[in-house]
PDB file of C-alpha atoms in Angstrom:
ATOM      1  CA  GLU A   1      91.537  60.614  45.675  1.00 66.00           C
ATOM      2  CA  PHE A   2      94.991  61.548  46.851  1.00 68.00           C
ATOM      3  CA  LEU A   3      96.695  60.385  43.499  1.00 75.00           C
ATOM      4  CA  GLY A   4      93.874  61.667  41.274  1.00 77.00           C
ATOM      5  CA  HIS A   5      94.867  65.617  42.249  1.00 77.00           C
ATOM      6  CA  TYR A   6      97.958  64.898  41.128  1.00 73.00           C
ATOM      7  CA  GLY A   7      97.553  67.270  37.784  1.00 73.00           C
ATOM      8  CA  LEU A   8      96.186  69.951  39.878  1.00 73.00           C
ATOM      9  CA  GLY A   9      99.670  71.315  40.801  1.00 68.00           C
ATOM     10  CA  ALA A  10     100.902  71.200  36.956  1.00 64.00           C
ATOM     11  CA  PRO A  11     103.182  72.287  35.752  1.00 63.00           C
ATOM     12  CA  ASN A  12     104.921  73.144  39.497  1.00 63.00           C
ATOM     13  CA  GLU A  13     105.098  70.071  41.139  1.00 59.00           C
ATOM     14  CA  VAL A  14     108.079  68.428  41.719  1.00 49.00           C
ATOM     15  CA  GLY A  15     107.025  65.253  43.347  1.00 53.00           C
ATOM     16  CA  MET A  16     104.740  63.787  45.897  1.00 54.00           C
ATOM     17  CA  ASP A  17     104.744  63.030  49.783  1.00 57.00           C
ATOM     18  CA  PHE A  18     102.977  60.257  50.875  1.00 54.00           C
ATOM     19  CA  TYR A  19     102.225  59.933  55.121  1.00 55.00           C
ATOM     20  CA  PHE A  20     101.890  56.758  56.241  1.00 51.00           C
ATOM     21  CA  TYR A  21     101.662  55.235  59.449  1.00 53.00           C
ATOM     22  CA  HIS A  22     102.290  51.379  60.208  1.00 57.00           C
ATOM     23  CA  GLY A  23      99.312  49.092  60.401  1.00 57.00           C
ATOM     24  CA  GLY A  24      96.637  51.303  59.139  1.00 62.00           C
ATOM     25  CA  ARG A  25      95.056  50.944  55.926  1.00 62.00           C
ATOM     26  CA  GLU A  26      97.386  54.211  54.778  1.00 58.00           C
ATOM     27  CA  TYR A  27      99.770  52.067  54.861  1.00 63.00           C
ATOM     28  CA  THR A  28      98.318  48.551  53.440  1.00 65.00           C
ATOM     29  CA  VAL A  29      96.383  49.519  51.029  1.00 65.00           C
ATOM     30  CA  GLY A  30      97.453  53.253  50.148  1.00 67.00           C
ATOM     31  CA  TYR A  31     101.366  52.738  49.569  1.00 73.00           C
ATOM     32  CA  PRO A  32     101.051  50.111  47.349  1.00 79.00           C
ATOM     33  CA  GLN A  33      98.412  52.219  44.965  1.00 78.00           C
ATOM     34  CA  TYR A  34     100.643  54.991  45.528  1.00 79.00           C
ATOM     35  CA  VAL A  35     103.786  53.108  43.711  1.00 83.00           C
ATOM     36  CA  ARG A  36     101.908  51.412  41.347  1.00 87.00           C
ATOM     37  CA  TRP A  37     100.184  54.634  40.007  1.00 87.00           C
ATOM     38  CA  ILE A  38     103.537  56.657  40.022  1.00 86.00           C
ATOM     39  CA  PRO A  39     105.421  55.692  37.052  1.00 90.00           C
ATOM     40  CA  VAL A  40     101.755  56.552  35.122  1.00 91.00           C
ATOM     41  CA  LEU A  41     100.941  59.729  36.337  1.00 88.00           C
ATOM     42  CA  SER A  42     104.547  61.198  36.419  1.00 87.00           C
ATOM     43  CA  ARG A  43     104.513  60.804  32.793  1.00 90.00           C
ATOM     44  CA  ILE A  44     101.384  63.942  32.948  1.00 90.00           C
ATOM     45  CA  HIS A  45     102.474  67.217  31.906  1.00 90.00           C
ATOM     46  CA  GLY A  46     101.015  70.270  31.163  1.00 92.00           C
ATOM     47  CA  ALA A  47      98.955  72.684  33.216  1.00 93.00           C
ATOM     48  CA  TYR A  48      95.168  72.702  35.339  1.00 93.00           C
ATOM     49  CA  PRO A  49      93.190  74.641  32.357  1.00 94.00           C
ATOM     50  CA  LEU A  50      92.337  77.780  34.509  1.00 93.00           C
ATOM     51  CA  GLN A  51      89.033  79.845  33.375  1.00 95.00           C
ATOM     52  CA  PRO A  52      88.183  83.091  33.492  1.00 97.00           C
ATOM     53  CA  VAL A  53      86.072  83.141  36.457  1.00 98.00           C
ATOM     54  CA  ALA A  54      86.879  82.570  40.276  1.00 98.00           C
ATOM     55  CA  ILE A  55      85.822  82.045  43.745  1.00 98.00           C
ATOM     56  CA  TYR A  56      87.080  84.756  46.162  1.00 97.00           C
ATOM     57  CA  ILE A  57      87.322  84.112  49.827  1.00 96.00           C
ATOM     58  CA  SER A  58      88.167  87.083  52.450  1.00 95.00           C
ATOM     59  CA  TYR A  59      90.189  86.097  55.356  1.00 92.00           C
ATOM     60  CA  GLN A  60      89.816  89.392  57.091  1.00 90.00           C
ATOM     61  CA  SER A  61      87.259  87.761  59.654  1.00 87.00           C
ATOM     62  CA  ALA A  62      89.830  84.795  60.727  1.00 88.00           C
ATOM     63  CA  PHE A  63      92.178  87.549  62.178  1.00 87.00           C
ATOM     64  CA  THR A  64      89.592  88.104  64.952  1.00 87.00           C
ATOM     65  CA  ASN A  65      87.608  84.469  64.585  1.00 88.00           C
ATOM     66  CA  PRO A  66      90.156  81.495  64.055  1.00 84.00           C
ATOM     67  CA  VAL A  67      87.087  78.941  62.919  1.00 89.00           C
ATOM     68  CA  ALA A  68      85.442  81.753  60.849  1.00 87.00           C
ATOM     69  CA  LEU A  69      86.647  79.912  57.947  1.00 90.00           C
ATOM     70  CA  ALA A  70      86.022  76.386  59.335  1.00 90.00           C
ATOM     71  CA  GLY A  71      84.649  74.025  56.240  1.00 90.00           C
ATOM     72  CA  MET A  72      85.818  76.678  53.758  1.00 92.00           C
ATOM     73  CA  SER A  73      87.642  73.857  51.846  1.00 91.00           C
ATOM     74  CA  SER A  74      84.881  71.045  52.303  1.00 92.00           C
ATOM     75  CA  ARG A  75      82.721  73.944  50.273  1.00 94.00           C
ATOM     76  CA  LEU A  76      85.094  74.658  47.577  1.00 94.00           C
ATOM     77  CA  ALA A  77      85.799  70.817  46.840  1.00 92.00           C
ATOM     78  CA  GLY A  78      81.781  70.458  46.585  1.00 93.00           C
ATOM     79  CA  ILE A  79      81.796  73.126  44.106  1.00 96.00           C
ATOM     80  CA  TRP A  80      84.367  71.659  42.077  1.00 94.00           C
ATOM     81  CA  ARG A  81      83.323  68.253  42.156  1.00 93.00           C
ATOM     82  CA  LYS A  82      79.601  69.575  40.920  1.00 94.00           C
ATOM     83  CA  LEU A  83      80.569  71.857  38.525  1.00 95.00           C
ATOM     84  CA  ASN A  84      83.852  70.112  36.955  1.00 96.00           C
ATOM     85  CA  MET A  85      84.844  73.605  35.905  1.00 96.00           C
ATOM     86  CA  ALA A  86      88.737  75.184  36.279  1.00 95.00           C
ATOM     87  CA  PHE A  87      87.849  78.172  38.272  1.00 96.00           C
ATOM     88  CA  THR A  88      90.312  79.712  40.138  1.00 96.00           C
ATOM     89  CA  VAL A  89      90.817  80.683  44.243  1.00 96.00           C
ATOM     90  CA  VAL A  90      91.208  83.738  45.476  1.00 97.00           C
ATOM     91  CA  THR A  91      92.084  85.822  48.612  1.00 96.00           C
ATOM     92  CA  ASP A  92      91.873  89.285  49.754  1.00 96.00           C
ATOM     93  CA  ARG A  93      94.953  88.616  50.424  1.00 96.00           C
ATOM     94  CA  GLU A  94      96.608  87.910  47.116  1.00 96.00           C
ATOM     95  CA  VAL A  95      93.981  91.159  46.083  1.00 97.00           C
ATOM     96  CA  ALA A  96      95.709  93.561  48.973  1.00 96.00           C
ATOM     97  CA  ALA A  97      99.194  91.959  47.356  1.00 97.00           C
ATOM     98  CA  GLY A  98      99.047  92.693  43.983  1.00 96.00           C
ATOM     99  CA  VAL A  99      99.440  88.848  42.885  1.00 96.00           C
ATOM    100  CA  VAL A 100      95.784  88.597  41.627  1.00 96.00           C
ATOM    101  CA  ARG A 101      93.802  91.426  39.824  1.00 97.00           C
ATOM    102  CA  LEU A 102      90.211  90.509  39.852  1.00 98.00           C
ATOM    103  CA  GLY A 103      89.447  92.279  36.668  1.00 97.00           C
ATOM    104  CA  GLN A 104      90.654  89.690  34.742  1.00 97.00           C
ATOM    105  CA  PHE A 105      87.756  87.471  35.578  1.00 98.00           C
ATOM    106  CA  ARG A 106      84.647  87.870  33.441  1.00 98.00           C
ATOM    107  CA  ALA A 107      82.549  86.372  36.894  1.00 98.00           C
ATOM    108  CA  ILE A 108      83.349  86.135  40.342  1.00 98.00           C
ATOM    109  CA  LEU A 109      81.110  83.805  42.995  1.00 98.00           C
ATOM    110  CA  PRO A 110      82.569  84.951  46.795  1.00 97.00           C
ATOM    111  CA  LEU A 111      82.046  82.272  49.313  1.00 96.00           C
ATOM    112  CA  ASN A 112      82.226  85.828  52.473  1.00 94.00           C
ATOM    113  CA  GLY A 113      83.912  89.111  52.117  1.00 88.00           C
ATOM    114  CA  TRP A 114      80.895  90.323  50.011  1.00 90.00           C
ATOM    115  CA  HIS A 115      81.438  93.912  50.506  1.00 90.00           C
ATOM    116  CA  ASP A 116      85.139  94.065  50.727  1.00 93.00           C
ATOM    117  CA  ARG A 117      86.454  96.949  48.925  1.00 94.00           C
ATOM    118  CA  ALA A 118      88.184  94.399  46.314  1.00 94.00           C
ATOM    119  CA  MET A 119      84.815  93.240  45.475  1.00 95.00           C
ATOM    120  CA  THR A 120      83.393  96.923  45.458  1.00 95.00           C
ATOM    121  CA  ASP A 121      85.722  97.913  42.915  1.00 96.00           C
ATOM    122  CA  TYR A 122      85.196  94.749  40.690  1.00 97.00           C
ATOM    123  CA  THR A 123      81.287  95.556  40.879  1.00 96.00           C
ATOM    124  CA  ALA A 124      81.918  99.119  40.191  1.00 97.00           C
ATOM    125  CA  HIS A 125      83.875  98.577  37.236  1.00 96.00           C
ATOM    126  CA  GLY A 126      81.531  96.290  35.440  1.00 96.00           C
ATOM    127  CA  GLY A 127      82.329  92.706  36.882  1.00 97.00           C
ATOM    128  CA  HIS A 128      79.785  90.087  37.297  1.00 98.00           C
ATOM    129  CA  VAL A 129      79.505  89.086  41.085  1.00 97.00           C
ATOM    130  CA  LEU A 130      77.415  85.830  41.288  1.00 97.00           C
ATOM    131  CA  ASN A 131      75.011  84.524  44.243  1.00 96.00           C
ATOM    132  CA  HIS A 132      75.182  80.958  43.277  1.00 96.00           C
ATOM    133  CA  ALA A 133      78.053  78.360  42.188  1.00 97.00           C
ATOM    134  CA  ALA A 134      75.736  77.486  39.084  1.00 96.00           C
ATOM    135  CA  GLN A 135      75.800  80.880  37.821  1.00 98.00           C
ATOM    136  CA  LEU A 136      79.675  80.224  36.937  1.00 98.00           C
ATOM    137  CA  THR A 137      78.342  77.791  34.026  1.00 96.00           C
ATOM    138  CA  LYS A 138      76.757  80.806  32.248  1.00 97.00           C
ATOM    139  CA  TYR A 139      80.639  82.536  31.852  1.00 98.00           C
ATOM    140  CA  ALA A 140      82.692  79.280  31.513  1.00 97.00           C
ATOM    141  CA  PRO A 141      82.756  76.077  30.186  1.00 97.00           C
ATOM    142  CA  ALA A 142      83.067  72.686  32.763  1.00 97.00           C
ATOM    143  CA  TYR A 143      85.587  70.549  31.224  1.00 98.00           C
ATOM    144  CA  LEU A 144      83.651  67.514  31.878  1.00 97.00           C
ATOM    145  CA  THR A 145      79.563  66.342  32.665  1.00 97.00           C
ATOM    146  CA  PHE A 146      78.084  63.155  33.487  1.00 96.00           C
ATOM    147  CA  ALA A 147      74.760  62.018  32.226  1.00 95.00           C
ATOM    148  CA  PRO A 148      73.209  60.665  33.988  1.00 94.00           C
ATOM    149  CA  SER A 149      74.457  62.907  36.897  1.00 92.00           C
ATOM    150  CA  ASP A 150      77.606  61.409  38.953  1.00 86.00           C
ATOM    151  CA  GLY A 151      76.198  63.377  42.258  1.00 85.00           C
ATOM    152  CA  GLY A 152      79.525  64.260  43.399  1.00 86.00           C
ATOM    153  CA  ARG A 153      81.088  60.641  43.341  1.00 90.00           C
ATOM    154  CA  VAL A 154      83.621  60.774  40.635  1.00 94.00           C
ATOM    155  CA  GLU A 155      86.722  63.240  40.883  1.00 94.00           C
ATOM    156  CA  ALA A 156      88.149  64.749  37.574  1.00 96.00           C
ATOM    157  CA  THR A 157      91.081  66.641  37.180  1.00 95.00           C
ATOM    158  CA  PRO A 158      92.349  67.670  34.144  1.00 96.00           C
ATOM    159  CA  THR A 159      95.951  68.548  33.011  1.00 96.00           C
ATOM    160  CA  VAL A 160      96.482  70.192  29.566  1.00 96.00           C
ATOM    161  CA  ASN A 161      99.300  70.159  27.002  1.00 94.00           C
ATOM    162  CA  ARG A 162      97.781  73.184  24.634  1.00 90.00           C
ATOM    163  CA  ALA A 163     100.749  73.210  22.487  1.00 91.00           C
ATOM    164  CA  ALA A 164     100.560  69.312  21.661  1.00 88.00           C
ATOM    165  CA  ARG A 165      96.962  69.459  21.681  1.00 93.00           C
ATOM    166  CA  MET A 166      96.600  66.884  24.149  1.00 96.00           C
ATOM    167  CA  ALA A 167      95.340  65.945  28.167  1.00 97.00           C
ATOM    168  CA  TRP A 168      95.246  64.106  30.808  1.00 97.00           C
ATOM    169  CA  ILE A 169      91.925  63.606  32.750  1.00 97.00           C
ATOM    170  CA  THR A 170      92.135  61.394  35.833  1.00 95.00           C
ATOM    171  CA  LEU A 171      88.746  60.054  37.984  1.00 96.00           C
ATOM    172  CA  SER A 172      88.675  59.068  41.087  1.00 93.00           C
ATOM    173  CA  GLY A 173      86.092  57.114  42.958  1.00 91.00           C
ATOM    174  CA  TRP A 174      86.555  59.515  46.134  1.00 87.00           C
ATOM    175  CA  GLN A 175      83.671  58.509  48.005  1.00 85.00           C
ATOM    176  CA  PRO A 176      83.713  55.673  50.692  1.00 81.00           C
ATOM    177  CA  GLY A 177      80.899  53.765  50.662  1.00 83.00           C
ATOM    178  CA  ALA A 178      79.242  55.628  47.821  1.00 86.00           C
ATOM    179  CA  ARG A 179      77.370  53.630  44.803  1.00 91.00           C
ATOM    180  CA  PRO A 180      79.438  52.552  41.672  1.00 93.00           C
ATOM    181  CA  TYR A 181      78.633  54.994  39.247  1.00 95.00           C
ATOM    182  CA  ALA A 182      77.714  53.887  35.686  1.00 96.00           C
ATOM    183  CA  GLY A 183      76.982  56.456  32.623  1.00 96.00           C
ATOM    184  CA  VAL A 184      78.378  58.487  30.089  1.00 97.00           C
ATOM    185  CA  ALA A 185      81.110  61.166  30.868  1.00 97.00           C
ATOM    186  CA  THR A 186      81.154  64.034  27.917  1.00 98.00           C
ATOM    187  CA  ILE A 187      84.571  65.765  27.487  1.00 98.00           C
ATOM    188  CA  HIS A 188      84.484  69.119  26.551  1.00 98.00           C
ATOM    189  CA  LEU A 189      87.154  70.226  24.774  1.00 97.00           C
ATOM    190  CA  ASN A 190      86.528  74.270  25.090  1.00 96.00           C
ATOM    191  CA  GLY A 191      86.580  73.732  28.847  1.00 97.00           C
ATOM    192  CA  LEU A 192      90.093  72.184  28.426  1.00 97.00           C
ATOM    193  CA  GLY A 193      91.227  75.128  26.214  1.00 95.00           C
ATOM    194  CA  LEU A 194      91.910  72.409  23.250  1.00 96.00           C
ATOM    195  CA  ASP A 195      91.274  73.304  19.736  1.00 95.00           C
ATOM    196  CA  PRO A 196      87.725  72.066  17.929  1.00 95.00           C
ATOM    197  CA  GLY A 197      88.727  68.757  15.947  1.00 95.00           C
ATOM    198  CA  HIS A 198      89.185  65.487  16.333  1.00 93.00           C
ATOM    199  CA  TYR A 199      90.785  63.766  19.143  1.00 96.00           C
ATOM    200  CA  HIS A 200      90.454  59.944  20.487  1.00 96.00           C
ATOM    201  CA  ILE A 201      90.911  58.937  24.172  1.00 97.00           C
ATOM    202  CA  MET A 202      93.949  56.320  25.208  1.00 97.00           C
ATOM    203  CA  ASN A 203      93.610  54.330  28.402  1.00 97.00           C
ATOM    204  CA  ALA A 204      97.273  56.079  29.850  1.00 96.00           C
ATOM    205  CA  ALA A 205      97.861  53.082  32.293  1.00 95.00           C
ATOM    206  CA  THR A 206      97.270  50.250  29.041  1.00 96.00           C
ATOM    207  CA  GLY A 207      97.723  52.043  26.269  1.00 95.00           C
ATOM    208  CA  GLN A 208      94.814  50.595  24.798  1.00 96.00           C
ATOM    209  CA  PRO A 209      92.161  52.839  23.095  1.00 96.00           C
ATOM    210  CA  ILE A 210      88.825  53.654  24.702  1.00 96.00           C
ATOM    211  CA  ALA A 211      85.768  53.024  22.799  1.00 92.00           C
ATOM    212  CA  GLY A 212      83.573  56.600  22.474  1.00 91.00           C
ATOM    213  CA  PHE A 213      82.116  59.217  20.168  1.00 91.00           C
ATOM    214  CA  GLY A 214      83.144  61.901  18.827  1.00 90.00           C
ATOM    215  CA  THR A 215      82.407  65.361  17.271  1.00 92.00           C
ATOM    216  CA  PRO A 216      84.507  68.374  16.693  1.00 93.00           C
ATOM    217  CA  ASP A 217      83.783  69.857  20.364  1.00 96.00           C
ATOM    218  CA  GLN A 218      83.536  67.101  22.357  1.00 97.00           C
ATOM    219  CA  LEU A 219      84.205  63.107  23.004  1.00 97.00           C
ATOM    220  CA  ARG A 220      81.420  61.018  25.126  1.00 97.00           C
ATOM    221  CA  VAL A 221      82.564  57.979  26.558  1.00 96.00           C
ATOM    222  CA  PRO A 222      80.684  55.045  28.862  1.00 96.00           C
ATOM    223  CA  LEU A 223      82.150  54.989  32.190  1.00 96.00           C
ATOM    224  CA  ARG A 224      81.930  52.609  34.877  1.00 96.00           C
ATOM    225  CA  ILE A 225      83.774  53.389  38.341  1.00 95.00           C
ATOM    226  CA  ALA A 226      83.900  52.250  41.856  1.00 93.00           C
ATOM    227  CA  PRO A 227      84.983  53.784  45.299  1.00 90.00           C
ATOM    228  CA  GLY A 228      88.834  53.519  45.523  1.00 86.00           C
ATOM    229  CA  ASP A 229      88.990  53.407  41.440  1.00 91.00           C
ATOM    230  CA  LEU A 230      91.132  55.328  39.731  1.00 92.00           C
ATOM    231  CA  LEU A 231      91.421  56.063  36.112  1.00 95.00           C
ATOM    232  CA  VAL A 232      93.788  57.852  33.724  1.00 96.00           C
ATOM    233  CA  TRP A 233      92.438  58.857  30.595  1.00 97.00           C
ATOM    234  CA  ARG A 234      94.768  60.541  27.931  1.00 97.00           C
ATOM    235  CA  ILE A 235      93.197  62.501  25.157  1.00 97.00           C
ATOM    236  CA  LEU A 236      95.240  63.034  21.785  1.00 97.00           C
ATOM    237  CA  PRO A 237      94.185  64.633  18.772  1.00 95.00           C
ATOM    238  CA  GLY A 238      93.545  62.604  15.619  1.00 92.00           C
ATOM    239  CA  PRO A 239      91.384  59.789  14.700  1.00 83.00           C
ATOM    240  CA  GLY A 240      91.605  56.553  17.009  1.00 71.00           C
TER     241      GLY A 240
END
């Protein structure tokens, strides 16, 4: 899971920290994996393909109740794993400071702060305020879908270099004790922000092509991944 998140910081990351202690699985299992994968992950360059939709969080209640936002990160992770969509997470503090303008988003899902002034203004100016995470798919495309559904067992993180018409996707079996996933992953080029056309997929670790079926809009690839597995796919223009 930790390694699969490498692309989330692109293009701003400058390195990775790894915390471990002697005697635990973090040291005996995790660190060797970290060392093995860094040469592959360090070749990833580009940016996270943000879509014009957002999830809004208000910090106002946390000033008087320190546990008011407890569990919020888990809620966000659950939405992200289920939708495989590159939404932006916006806070009321960012809006108040002028760092983010809500009007740039086609739709916003507030997890709290529904009646904040920022949300009221957004609604008054024609913004779409949503009630459920699934409604986000009406306003922005996913970058990946699974058939059958993976049930949130697989985390997929894209990094896109639009100028070079290429992308990377890391796939991690993040959930200990879960069943292996076996099915078909469909990569949606519009969700990655890539132009329609013909693309092929390479295993970034081995350099070997990955067999699949492509159209100008998407790529369909058989996928089998077990808990603890990490795959890195490289999407390149042209036939494989």
